[in-house]
């Protein structure tokens, strides 16, 4: 009885093994590439979450200022979101800074600001909020929002 390898020349024996090894190599490279894509996707998702959190936090303090338009000047802050709130700082700003420290990575060592530009026509104030953080990969980021709050 003849088997399939009887039909092959002696030079062609082992070709199936070689084809199998090449296929395994190609498959392995594809799996490694997919793992790299997955890691990049996870990193981009976490960076997007940090940007969304910073946007929420900046809009949160703007909302507090907007609801307390008579005391806009008391919300001014220019410093680092350290572990303790500096004396004389508005308690709402202190709570906001604590929220930044809790949500964003390394925010306690980055500069957070709420800048109030003088009173313009009809009691309009320009408010600039900057939220800073440092991503786990080491890049420093800032989210800045500028708005006008009128009386």
XYZ file of N, CA, C and O in Angstrom:
604
model
N 0.839 -1.174 0.000
C 0.000 0.000 0.000
C 0.883 1.235 0.000
O 1.832 1.343 0.758
N 0.524 2.164 -0.800
C 1.319 3.386 -0.929
C 0.755 4.482 -0.029
O -0.448 4.671 0.044
N 1.637 5.237 0.621
C 1.204 6.366 1.455
C 1.501 7.653 0.712
O 2.180 7.654 -0.311
N 1.028 8.772 1.296
C 1.183 10.049 0.600
C 2.640 10.452 0.468
O 3.021 11.088 -0.488
N 3.486 10.081 1.411
C 4.884 10.496 1.294
C 5.638 9.671 0.254
O 6.732 10.027 -0.144
N 5.049 8.592 -0.220
C 5.684 7.837 -1.282
C 5.674 8.601 -2.598
O 6.496 8.344 -3.470
N 4.731 9.526 -2.743
C 4.628 10.285 -3.976
C 5.577 11.482 -4.011
O 5.753 12.114 -5.030
N 6.161 11.828 -2.872
C 7.059 12.982 -2.805
C 8.480 12.548 -3.108
O 8.902 11.444 -2.789
N 9.205 13.416 -3.704
C 10.632 13.179 -3.898
C 11.325 13.268 -2.549
O 10.819 13.865 -1.600
N 12.493 12.728 -2.456
C 13.239 12.808 -1.205
C 13.551 14.262 -0.855
O 13.657 14.608 0.310
N 13.692 15.154 -1.837
C 13.982 16.564 -1.585
C 12.781 17.308 -1.014
O 12.928 18.384 -0.455
N 11.587 16.767 -1.183
C 10.376 17.459 -0.757
C 9.885 17.003 0.603
O 8.935 17.565 1.123
N 10.485 16.039 1.194
C 10.045 15.568 2.510
C 10.336 16.638 3.558
O 11.371 17.273 3.545
N 9.418 16.842 4.477
C 9.561 17.846 5.529
C 9.017 19.204 5.157
O 9.054 20.137 5.958
N 8.507 19.344 3.943
C 7.982 20.638 3.513
C 6.743 21.020 4.322
O 6.539 22.194 4.636
N 5.925 20.060 4.708
C 4.732 20.350 5.519
C 5.143 20.893 6.880
O 4.505 21.815 7.417
N 6.201 20.351 7.453
C 6.698 20.842 8.730
C 7.195 22.283 8.589
O 6.911 23.136 9.436
N 7.899 22.564 7.529
C 8.390 23.920 7.282
C 7.229 24.893 7.084
O 7.232 26.004 7.629
N 6.229 24.494 6.326
C 5.046 25.340 6.126
C 4.340 25.591 7.456
O 3.877 26.703 7.721
N 4.262 24.588 8.277
C 3.635 24.740 9.594
C 4.398 25.714 10.475
O 3.800 26.549 11.178
N 5.713 25.642 10.463
C 6.525 26.566 11.258
C 6.392 28.000 10.761
O 6.326 28.949 11.559
N 6.340 28.192 9.457
C 6.163 29.540 8.898
C 4.794 30.092 9.274
O 4.659 31.264 9.655
N 3.778 29.252 9.203
C 2.429 29.685 9.593
C 2.401 30.062 11.069
O 1.775 31.063 11.461
N 3.067 29.295 11.903
C 3.129 29.588 13.333
C 3.860 30.911 13.581
O 3.439 31.702 14.435
N 4.914 31.180 12.831
C 5.646 32.436 12.955
C 4.751 33.628 12.586
O 4.696 34.629 13.312
N 4.037 33.520 11.485
C 3.141 34.596 11.051
C 2.038 34.815 12.086
O 1.707 35.948 12.438
N 1.481 33.741 12.604
C 0.424 33.829 13.621
C 0.969 34.502 14.885
O 0.302 35.357 15.473
N 2.169 34.159 15.300
C 2.769 34.742 16.500
C 2.998 36.238 16.327
O 2.742 37.028 17.239
N 3.478 36.641 15.166
C 3.685 38.067 14.901
C 2.356 38.813 14.941
O 2.259 39.915 15.492
N 1.320 38.210 14.399
C -0.004 38.845 14.420
C -0.518 38.987 15.854
O -1.074 40.037 16.216
N -0.319 37.989 16.682
C -0.775 38.057 18.078
C -0.014 39.142 18.833
O -0.596 39.911 19.603
N 1.288 39.233 18.617
C 2.090 40.275 19.279
C 1.627 41.663 18.829
O 1.532 42.593 19.635
N 1.321 41.821 17.554
C 0.816 43.112 17.052
C -0.524 43.452 17.697
O -0.755 44.607 18.076
N -1.404 42.486 17.851
C -2.700 42.722 18.492
C -2.518 43.105 19.957
O -3.259 43.954 20.477
N -1.549 42.497 20.619
C -1.283 42.860 22.015
C -0.797 44.306 22.105
O -1.184 45.042 23.018
N 0.024 44.736 21.162
C 0.480 46.123 21.128
C -0.667 47.090 20.888
O -0.743 48.147 21.515
N -1.566 46.733 19.988
C -2.748 47.569 19.730
C -3.636 47.659 20.965
O -4.176 48.727 21.279
N -3.791 46.547 21.664
C -4.613 46.540 22.885
C -3.996 47.448 23.941
O -4.697 48.210 24.599
N -2.687 47.386 24.115
C -2.017 48.243 25.095
C -2.171 49.715 24.726
O -2.440 50.559 25.592
N -2.023 50.044 23.461
C -2.203 51.431 23.023
C -3.648 51.894 23.234
O -3.887 53.033 23.645
N -4.595 51.019 22.963
C -6.009 51.375 23.161
C -6.308 51.633 24.636
O -7.026 52.586 24.972
N -5.766 50.812 25.519
C -5.979 51.024 26.952
C -5.350 52.334 27.411
O -5.951 53.078 28.202
N -4.161 52.634 26.931
C -3.504 53.886 27.295
C -4.304 55.085 26.804
O -4.510 56.050 27.542
N -4.768 55.041 25.573
C -5.561 56.146 25.025
C -6.882 56.306 25.771
O -7.345 57.430 25.981
N -7.485 55.196 26.186
C -8.739 55.267 26.937
C -8.516 55.917 28.301
O -9.333 56.744 28.740
N -7.421 55.580 28.970
C -7.168 56.194 30.273
C -6.844 57.678 30.122
O -7.290 58.498 30.930
N -6.100 58.051 29.086
C -5.815 59.473 28.845
C -7.105 60.237 28.557
O -7.286 61.362 29.024
N -8.009 59.636 27.796
C -9.286 60.282 27.496
C -10.115 60.450 28.767
O -10.784 61.468 28.952
N -10.066 59.457 29.654
C -10.790 59.562 30.920
C -10.234 60.705 31.760
O -10.999 61.475 32.354
N -8.915 60.849 31.816
C -8.323 61.947 32.582
C -8.745 63.296 32.006
O -9.054 64.227 32.751
N -8.771 63.427 30.671
C -9.204 64.686 30.052
C -10.678 64.966 30.364
O -11.053 66.111 30.643
N -11.507 63.938 30.325
C -12.934 64.121 30.631
C -13.119 64.511 32.098
O -13.949 65.379 32.415
N -12.362 63.877 32.991
C -12.448 64.225 34.411
C -11.992 65.664 34.650
O -12.613 66.395 35.428
N -10.911 66.077 33.990
C -10.429 67.453 34.141
C -11.470 68.444 33.631
O -11.707 69.486 34.256
N -12.116 68.126 32.523
C -13.164 68.991 31.983
C -14.325 69.093 32.969
O -14.849 70.182 33.221
N -14.728 67.976 33.526
C -15.823 67.981 34.514
C -15.457 68.836 35.722
O -16.259 69.647 36.190
N -14.233 68.648 36.239
C -13.815 69.401 37.424
C -13.732 70.904 37.144
O -14.129 71.716 37.986
N -13.227 71.285 35.982
C -13.164 72.707 35.636
C -14.569 73.292 35.522
O -14.834 74.389 36.026
N -15.458 72.579 34.889
C -16.838 73.063 34.761
C -17.560 73.065 36.104
O -18.462 73.870 36.322
N -17.162 72.183 36.996
C -17.769 72.138 38.329
C -17.497 73.433 39.096
O -18.413 74.023 39.667
N -16.235 73.889 39.098
C -15.928 75.121 39.827
C -16.556 76.333 39.137
O -17.008 77.265 39.799
N -16.630 76.305 37.815
C -17.303 77.395 37.098
C -18.780 77.440 37.496
O -19.350 78.516 37.700
N -19.392 76.297 37.641
C -20.790 76.244 38.087
C -20.976 76.825 39.481
O -21.945 77.542 39.746
N -20.032 76.521 40.384
C -20.097 77.097 41.736
C -19.952 78.609 41.684
O -20.681 79.339 42.375
N -19.008 79.078 40.876
C -18.807 80.528 40.761
C -20.045 81.187 40.162
O -20.485 82.242 40.622
N -20.608 80.546 39.149
C -21.790 81.111 38.500
C -22.956 81.223 39.479
O -23.701 82.201 39.476
N -23.100 80.229 40.353
C -24.218 80.266 41.310
C -23.972 81.249 42.452
O -24.898 81.587 43.186
N -22.730 81.701 42.625
C -22.390 82.661 43.678
C -21.744 83.891 43.043
O -20.651 84.309 43.423
N -22.433 84.492 42.067
C -21.869 85.594 41.291
C -21.506 86.815 42.136
O -20.636 87.591 41.762
N -22.137 86.978 43.284
C -21.837 88.141 44.121
C -20.460 88.048 44.777
O -19.917 89.052 45.224
N -19.905 86.846 44.855
C -18.608 86.643 45.522
C -17.576 86.032 44.578
O -16.771 85.201 44.986
N -17.602 86.446 43.328
C -16.705 85.859 42.323
C -15.253 85.951 42.757
O -14.490 84.989 42.635
N -14.845 87.067 43.305
C -13.453 87.279 43.682
C -12.941 86.299 44.729
O -11.750 86.009 44.796
N -13.838 85.776 45.567
C -13.404 84.859 46.631
C -12.972 83.491 46.099
O -12.384 82.700 46.828
N -13.243 83.217 44.837
C -12.895 81.922 44.256
C -11.503 81.920 43.618
O -11.050 80.879 43.151
N -10.835 83.059 43.605
C -9.513 83.127 42.983
C -8.538 82.226 43.730
O -8.500 82.204 44.958
N -7.778 81.459 42.968
C -6.780 80.554 43.552
C -5.655 80.386 42.543
O -5.896 80.167 41.367
N -4.430 80.461 43.016
C -3.280 80.286 42.134
C -2.217 79.511 42.894
O -1.444 80.086 43.635
N -2.233 78.222 42.736
C -1.257 77.423 43.459
C -1.356 75.954 43.132
O -1.985 75.550 42.168
N -0.722 75.176 43.984
C -0.673 73.728 43.802
C -1.745 73.100 44.678
O -2.007 73.560 45.781
N -2.372 72.062 44.173
C -3.411 71.352 44.928
C -2.744 70.460 45.967
O -2.806 69.246 45.917
N -2.053 71.071 46.915
C -1.315 70.317 47.935
C -2.284 69.559 48.841
O -3.502 69.690 48.734
N -1.736 68.784 49.753
C -2.580 67.933 50.595
C -3.433 68.730 51.563
O -4.453 68.247 52.027
N -3.046 69.949 51.902
C -3.876 70.775 52.774
C -4.224 72.073 52.049
O -3.452 72.571 51.245
N -5.380 72.589 52.373
C -5.851 73.810 51.721
C -5.254 75.022 52.437
O -5.287 75.097 53.666
N -4.695 75.971 51.691
C -4.111 77.161 52.325
C -5.172 77.962 53.080
O -6.335 78.024 52.669
N -4.760 78.556 54.195
C -5.710 79.343 54.978
C -6.191 80.529 54.156
O -5.459 81.086 53.339
N -7.424 80.908 54.377
C -8.018 82.015 53.661
C -8.599 81.647 52.307
O -9.146 82.488 51.609
N -8.478 80.379 51.913
C -9.027 79.941 50.629
C -10.503 79.614 50.807
O -10.909 79.046 51.823
N -11.295 79.974 49.825
C -12.726 79.677 49.832
C -12.926 78.173 50.069
O -12.300 77.352 49.408
N -13.818 77.786 51.004
C -14.036 76.356 51.287
C -14.502 75.556 50.068
O -14.156 74.376 49.929
N -15.230 76.188 49.194
C -15.657 75.501 47.975
C -14.447 75.168 47.108
O -14.367 74.078 46.539
N -13.506 76.094 47.025
C -12.282 75.852 46.262
C -11.471 74.738 46.921
O -10.899 73.882 46.231
N -11.436 74.703 48.252
C -10.718 73.634 48.962
C -11.321 72.262 48.630
O -10.591 71.304 48.389
N -12.634 72.179 48.613
C -13.292 70.919 48.237
C -13.015 70.545 46.792
O -12.813 69.373 46.461
N -12.991 71.550 45.938
C -12.693 71.324 44.520
C -11.279 70.793 44.347
O -11.031 69.851 43.590
N -10.318 71.380 45.083
C -8.928 70.931 45.012
C -8.797 69.488 45.519
O -8.048 68.685 44.956
N -9.531 69.163 46.578
C -9.505 67.785 47.090
C -10.041 66.811 46.037
O -9.508 65.710 45.863
N -11.082 67.234 45.323
C -11.625 66.395 44.252
C -10.618 66.177 43.137
O -10.501 65.078 42.595
N -9.868 67.217 42.809
C -8.837 67.090 41.775
C -7.778 66.088 42.222
O -7.360 65.219 41.457
N -7.330 66.217 43.480
C -6.315 65.288 44.003
C -6.810 63.843 43.980
O -6.035 62.933 43.744
N -8.096 63.658 44.256
C -8.649 62.306 44.317
C -8.831 61.671 42.947
O -8.749 60.456 42.809
N -9.087 62.485 41.936
C -9.472 61.948 40.626
C -8.308 61.879 39.641
O -8.178 60.888 38.912
N -7.482 62.902 39.603
C -6.433 62.976 38.582
C -5.074 62.561 39.145
O -4.731 62.915 40.277
N -4.282 61.834 38.354
C -2.981 61.375 38.848
C -1.973 62.519 39.006
O -1.868 63.376 38.146
N -1.273 62.501 40.116
C -0.222 63.470 40.439
C -0.706 64.915 40.352
O 0.082 65.824 40.087
N -1.979 65.138 40.600
C -2.519 66.500 40.554
C -2.047 67.317 41.748
O -1.977 68.540 41.672
N -1.690 66.648 42.844
C -1.244 67.370 44.035
C 0.066 68.109 43.788
O 0.383 69.058 44.497
N 0.823 67.704 42.786
C 2.098 68.356 42.483
C 2.024 69.262 41.258
O 3.049 69.760 40.803
N 0.840 69.450 40.728
C 0.659 70.287 39.544
C -0.085 71.557 39.932
O -0.770 71.607 40.944
N 0.030 72.582 39.107
C -0.593 73.866 39.401
C -2.056 73.883 38.978
O -2.386 73.535 37.853
N -2.901 74.275 39.909
C -4.332 74.453 39.658
C -4.616 75.943 39.854
O -4.157 76.522 40.833
N -5.344 76.544 38.946
C -5.635 77.973 39.100
C -7.091 78.272 38.785
O -7.718 77.609 37.960
N -7.579 79.299 39.479
C -8.856 79.930 39.154
C -8.529 81.415 39.117
O -8.359 82.056 40.155
N -8.387 81.960 37.920
C -8.011 83.363 37.750
C -9.256 84.182 37.423
O -10.031 83.809 36.539
N -9.423 85.246 38.155
C -10.558 86.147 37.946
C -10.002 87.453 37.402
O -9.237 88.141 38.071
N -10.375 87.791 36.166
C -9.952 89.060 35.568
C -10.972 90.114 35.952
O -12.174 89.866 35.896
N -10.504 91.290 36.308
C -11.299 92.404 36.802
C -12.720 92.525 36.291
O -13.138 91.859 35.370
N -13.441 93.363 36.949
C -14.832 93.584 36.613
C -14.928 94.473 35.387
O -14.356 95.552 35.346
N -15.654 94.000 34.412
C -15.852 94.771 33.190
C -17.209 95.445 33.213
O -17.784 95.690 34.261
N -17.723 95.712 32.043
C -19.022 96.366 31.913
C -20.108 95.487 32.516
O -20.107 94.273 32.354
N -20.993 96.087 33.248
C -22.149 95.416 33.859
C -21.724 94.294 34.801
O -22.403 93.291 34.954
N -20.563 94.472 35.448
C -20.110 93.479 36.424
C -19.676 92.161 35.822
O -19.788 91.120 36.463
N -19.185 92.151 34.599
C -18.769 90.913 33.941
C -17.338 90.592 34.334
O -16.464 91.450 34.278
N -17.115 89.366 34.749
C -15.786 88.893 35.123
C -15.363 87.785 34.167
O -16.176 86.927 33.805
N -14.107 87.800 33.794
C -13.578 86.694 32.994
C -12.914 85.719 33.955
O -12.020 86.088 34.715
N -13.344 84.480 33.903
C -12.830 83.440 34.785
C -12.058 82.432 33.937
O -12.585 81.904 32.955
N -10.804 82.182 34.329
C -9.975 81.201 33.651
C -9.602 80.124 34.669
O -8.975 80.412 35.693
N -10.001 78.894 34.377
C -9.737 77.762 35.268
C -8.739 76.841 34.571
O -8.952 76.458 33.419
N -7.667 76.513 35.274
C -6.667 75.589 34.752
C -6.556 74.396 35.696
O -6.347 74.577 36.900
N -6.714 73.205 35.136
C -6.586 71.969 35.908
C -5.376 71.224 35.357
O -5.314 70.937 34.163
N -4.424 70.919 36.226
C -3.211 70.236 35.797
C -3.077 68.862 36.416
O -3.505 68.628 37.544
N -2.479 67.943 35.684
C -2.190 66.600 36.175
C -1.031 66.028 35.386
O -0.633 66.582 34.370
N -0.492 64.952 35.873
C 0.618 64.280 35.193
C 0.222 62.830 34.985
O -0.087 62.122 35.931
N 0.216 62.413 33.734
C -0.225 61.054 33.421
C 0.780 60.030 33.943
O 1.946 60.353 34.160
N 0.344 58.802 34.136
C 1.254 57.753 34.613
C 2.462 57.542 33.690
O 3.488 57.053 34.135
N 2.339 57.907 32.436
C 3.465 57.776 31.502
C 4.456 58.931 31.642
O 5.477 58.954 30.983
N 4.131 59.928 32.484
C 5.063 61.004 32.778
C 4.807 62.322 32.074
O 5.504 63.289 32.319
N 3.819 62.404 31.216
C 3.540 63.648 30.494
C 2.626 64.547 31.325
O 1.619 64.098 31.859
N 3.009 65.812 31.436
C 2.186 66.787 32.157
C 1.093 67.313 31.227
O 1.330 67.539 30.035
N -0.103 67.483 31.775
C -1.250 67.954 30.993
C -1.932 69.098 31.729
O -1.923 69.156 32.962
N -2.570 69.975 30.973
C -3.389 71.051 31.513
C -4.688 71.109 30.725
O -4.688 70.991 29.502
N -5.776 71.337 31.452
C -7.060 71.610 30.809
C -7.424 73.032 31.240
O -7.424 73.349 32.425
N -7.710 73.896 30.263
C -8.006 75.291 30.546
C -9.385 75.626 30.003
O -9.714 75.275 28.865
N -10.174 76.297 30.826
C -11.482 76.770 30.378
C -11.563 78.273 30.710
O -11.135 78.697 31.776
N -12.043 79.040 29.759
C -12.197 80.484 29.942
C -13.670 80.804 29.709
O -14.254 80.408 28.692
N -14.256 81.537 30.646
C -15.665 81.906 30.521
C -15.876 83.293 31.113
O -15.017 83.804 31.819
N -17.012 83.854 30.807
C -17.380 85.151 31.384
C -18.592 84.962 32.269
O -19.568 84.311 31.858
N -18.501 85.522 33.445
C -19.602 85.428 34.401
C -20.033 86.854 34.722
O -19.214 87.664 35.169
N -21.280 87.131 34.479
C -21.798 88.475 34.684
C -22.757 88.540 35.841
O -23.278 87.558 36.316
N -22.969 89.740 36.309
C -23.838 89.963 37.451
C -25.188 90.297 37.091
O -26.082 90.155 36.517
